[in-house]
Amino acid sequence: AEGDRHRVLLLELNLSRPSLDRTFSLAPPETGLRRYLEEGAGDLVTVRRLSPGSVWILSAGQGEPSGPEALASPRLAALLQSADRVFDYAVLDCPPLLAGPEASRVQDRFDGTVFVVRARHTKRDAVRQAARLLDRDRLCGYVLNGRRGRART
């Protein structure tokens, strides 16, 4: 998204423990993804531009934590198709793989997956177990975040 060359959507799919509004110091939108996925919640969602740049955010927003069935919603599939027409890239912030079945269930809707592991927090056995849930054909790479010190090469 650097230099406004590509329009990027950051979509928060971690509906039970959202964090994007807090991370970017934003007030929760009136109609975020949670309310959009509710039946009868209307057809519009609040997509906000992070300035400066060409990154847009669709956060979970207000509402009760959603269960795993929300990510299987036909409304989410339609939203992803619409986003594909408007944005060059969509980055989907999914729930942790071991927190429930929803993250591994939606992999078939994505072009690729980046596996993120939090250093000094996630146990090795949990990393191995989560890695087994990933679709290897869609795995694009790994990120180790929260590491202190200098990176080894």
Short mmCIF file of C-alpha atoms in Angstrom, two decimals:
data_model
loop_
_atom_site.label_atom_id
_atom_site.label_comp_id
_atom_site.label_asym_id
_atom_site.label_seq_id
_atom_site.Cartn_x
_atom_site.Cartn_y
_atom_site.Cartn_z
CA ALA A 1 0.00 0.00 0.00
CA GLU A 2 3.05 2.26 0.17
CA GLY A 3 2.86 5.27 -2.07
CA ASP A 4 -0.89 4.87 -2.69
CA ARG A 5 -0.16 2.40 -5.49
CA HIS A 6 -2.57 -0.26 -4.27
CA ARG A 7 -5.85 -0.13 -2.40
CA VAL A 8 -5.67 -2.50 0.58
CA LEU A 9 -8.54 -3.58 2.82
CA LEU A 10 -7.78 -4.77 6.34
CA LEU A 11 -10.74 -6.89 7.37
CA GLU A 12 -11.17 -8.03 10.98
CA LEU A 13 -12.52 -11.56 11.13
CA ASN A 14 -11.63 -12.13 14.77
CA LEU A 15 -15.20 -11.37 15.84
CA SER A 16 -14.97 -12.78 19.35
CA ARG A 17 -11.86 -10.77 20.38
CA PRO A 18 -11.54 -7.79 18.04
CA SER A 19 -8.56 -5.46 18.41
CA LEU A 20 -8.20 -3.35 15.26
CA ASP A 21 -10.12 -0.30 16.50
CA ARG A 22 -7.98 -0.22 19.64
CA THR A 23 -4.78 -0.84 17.66
CA PHE A 24 -5.46 2.13 15.36
CA SER A 25 -7.03 4.33 18.11
CA LEU A 26 -10.39 4.43 16.34
CA ALA A 27 -13.87 4.59 17.79
CA PRO A 28 -15.83 1.44 16.86
CA PRO A 29 -17.97 2.01 13.76
CA GLU A 30 -21.74 2.04 14.01
CA THR A 31 -21.98 -0.79 11.48
CA GLY A 32 -18.93 -3.00 11.58
CA LEU A 33 -18.60 -6.57 10.41
CA ARG A 34 -20.46 -8.02 13.42
CA ARG A 35 -23.64 -6.08 12.71
CA TYR A 36 -23.35 -6.60 8.97
CA LEU A 37 -23.25 -10.37 9.40
CA GLU A 38 -26.37 -10.35 11.56
CA GLU A 39 -29.47 -11.23 9.58
CA GLY A 40 -31.47 -8.13 8.70
CA ALA A 41 -28.65 -5.77 9.63
CA GLY A 42 -28.72 -4.01 6.26
CA ASP A 43 -26.39 -4.05 3.30
CA LEU A 44 -23.94 -1.31 4.25
CA VAL A 45 -20.83 -1.50 6.40
CA THR A 46 -18.50 1.23 7.59
CA VAL A 47 -15.17 1.04 5.80
CA ARG A 48 -12.70 3.67 7.01
CA ARG A 49 -9.54 4.94 5.37
CA LEU A 50 -6.42 5.01 7.49
CA SER A 51 -4.63 8.17 6.56
CA PRO A 52 -2.29 8.87 5.04
CA GLY A 53 -2.19 6.08 2.53
CA SER A 54 -4.39 3.66 0.72
CA VAL A 55 -5.21 1.25 3.55
CA TRP A 56 -8.85 0.88 4.47
CA ILE A 57 -10.20 -0.90 7.53
CA LEU A 58 -13.39 -2.85 8.17
CA SER A 59 -13.35 -3.74 11.84
CA ALA A 60 -15.67 -5.98 13.83
CA GLY A 61 -17.26 -2.90 15.37
CA GLN A 62 -19.92 -2.88 18.04
CA GLY A 63 -22.15 -5.74 19.03
CA GLU A 64 -21.97 -9.01 20.84
CA PRO A 65 -19.14 -11.43 20.13
CA SER A 66 -20.09 -13.58 17.16
CA GLY A 67 -19.89 -17.35 17.10
CA PRO A 68 -18.05 -19.44 14.54
CA GLU A 69 -21.14 -19.68 12.33
CA ALA A 70 -20.76 -15.97 11.46
CA LEU A 71 -17.70 -16.73 9.32
CA ALA A 72 -19.69 -19.31 7.36
CA SER A 73 -22.32 -16.69 6.53
CA PRO A 74 -23.26 -16.15 2.87
CA ARG A 75 -23.14 -12.44 3.72
CA LEU A 76 -19.40 -12.75 4.38
CA ALA A 77 -18.90 -14.52 1.05
CA ALA A 78 -20.75 -11.71 -0.73
CA LEU A 79 -18.73 -9.08 1.12
CA LEU A 80 -15.45 -10.75 0.13
CA GLN A 81 -16.57 -10.82 -3.52
CA SER A 82 -17.42 -7.11 -3.37
CA ALA A 83 -14.07 -6.32 -1.74
CA ASP A 84 -12.29 -8.22 -4.50
CA ARG A 85 -13.81 -5.85 -7.06
CA VAL A 86 -12.88 -2.66 -5.16
CA PHE A 87 -9.52 -3.41 -3.53
CA ASP A 88 -6.26 -4.65 -4.97
CA TYR A 89 -5.56 -6.66 -1.81
CA ALA A 90 -7.54 -7.77 1.20
CA VAL A 91 -5.75 -8.72 4.40
CA LEU A 92 -7.98 -10.73 6.69
CA ASP A 93 -7.16 -10.74 10.39
CA CYS A 94 -8.49 -14.14 11.46
CA PRO A 95 -8.97 -15.63 14.90
CA PRO A 96 -6.17 -17.81 16.25
CA LEU A 97 -6.27 -21.25 14.65
CA LEU A 98 -6.53 -23.07 17.97
CA ALA A 99 -9.15 -20.76 19.48
CA GLY A 100 -11.93 -22.45 17.55
CA PRO A 101 -12.81 -24.02 14.24
CA GLU A 102 -13.73 -20.83 12.39
CA ALA A 103 -10.25 -19.80 11.19
CA SER A 104 -9.45 -23.11 9.54
CA ARG A 105 -12.95 -23.30 8.01
CA VAL A 106 -12.59 -20.09 6.01
CA GLN A 107 -9.20 -20.82 4.42
CA ASP A 108 -10.80 -21.92 1.16
CA ARG A 109 -12.10 -18.36 0.67
CA PHE A 110 -8.58 -16.86 0.63
CA ASP A 111 -5.92 -16.80 -2.06
CA GLY A 112 -3.21 -17.28 0.55
CA THR A 113 -2.41 -17.52 4.22
CA VAL A 114 0.38 -15.98 6.26
CA PHE A 115 0.91 -17.86 9.51
CA VAL A 116 1.67 -15.43 12.37
CA VAL A 117 3.22 -16.68 15.61
CA ARG A 118 3.77 -14.52 18.67
CA ALA A 119 7.29 -14.95 20.06
CA ARG A 120 7.71 -15.80 23.76
CA HIS A 121 3.98 -16.38 24.04
CA THR A 122 2.99 -19.32 21.86
CA LYS A 123 4.18 -22.77 22.90
CA ARG A 124 5.99 -24.90 20.30
CA ASP A 125 3.41 -27.69 20.51
CA ALA A 126 0.65 -25.16 19.83
CA VAL A 127 2.54 -23.87 16.78
CA ARG A 128 2.90 -27.42 15.45
CA GLN A 129 -0.77 -28.20 16.09
CA ALA A 130 -1.92 -24.97 14.41
CA ALA A 131 0.40 -25.52 11.44
CA ARG A 132 -1.24 -28.89 10.81
CA LEU A 133 -4.58 -27.09 10.36
CA LEU A 134 -3.26 -24.90 7.55
CA ASP A 135 -3.88 -25.64 3.90
CA ARG A 136 -0.28 -26.05 2.67
CA ASP A 137 -1.26 -25.14 -0.91
CA ARG A 138 -2.36 -21.68 0.26
CA LEU A 139 0.47 -21.04 2.71
CA CYS A 140 2.43 -17.97 1.57
CA GLY A 141 4.77 -17.55 4.51
CA TYR A 142 5.35 -17.17 8.22
CA VAL A 143 5.74 -14.17 10.53
CA LEU A 144 7.31 -14.29 13.98
CA ASN A 145 6.19 -11.13 15.75
CA GLY A 146 7.09 -9.72 19.14
CA ARG A 147 10.68 -10.97 19.01
CA ARG A 148 13.21 -8.89 20.96
CA GLY A 149 16.74 -8.21 19.88
CA ARG A 150 18.52 -8.42 16.62
CA ALA A 151 17.32 -10.81 13.94
CA ARG A 152 19.64 -13.60 12.98
CA THR A 153 20.37 -14.20 9.32
#
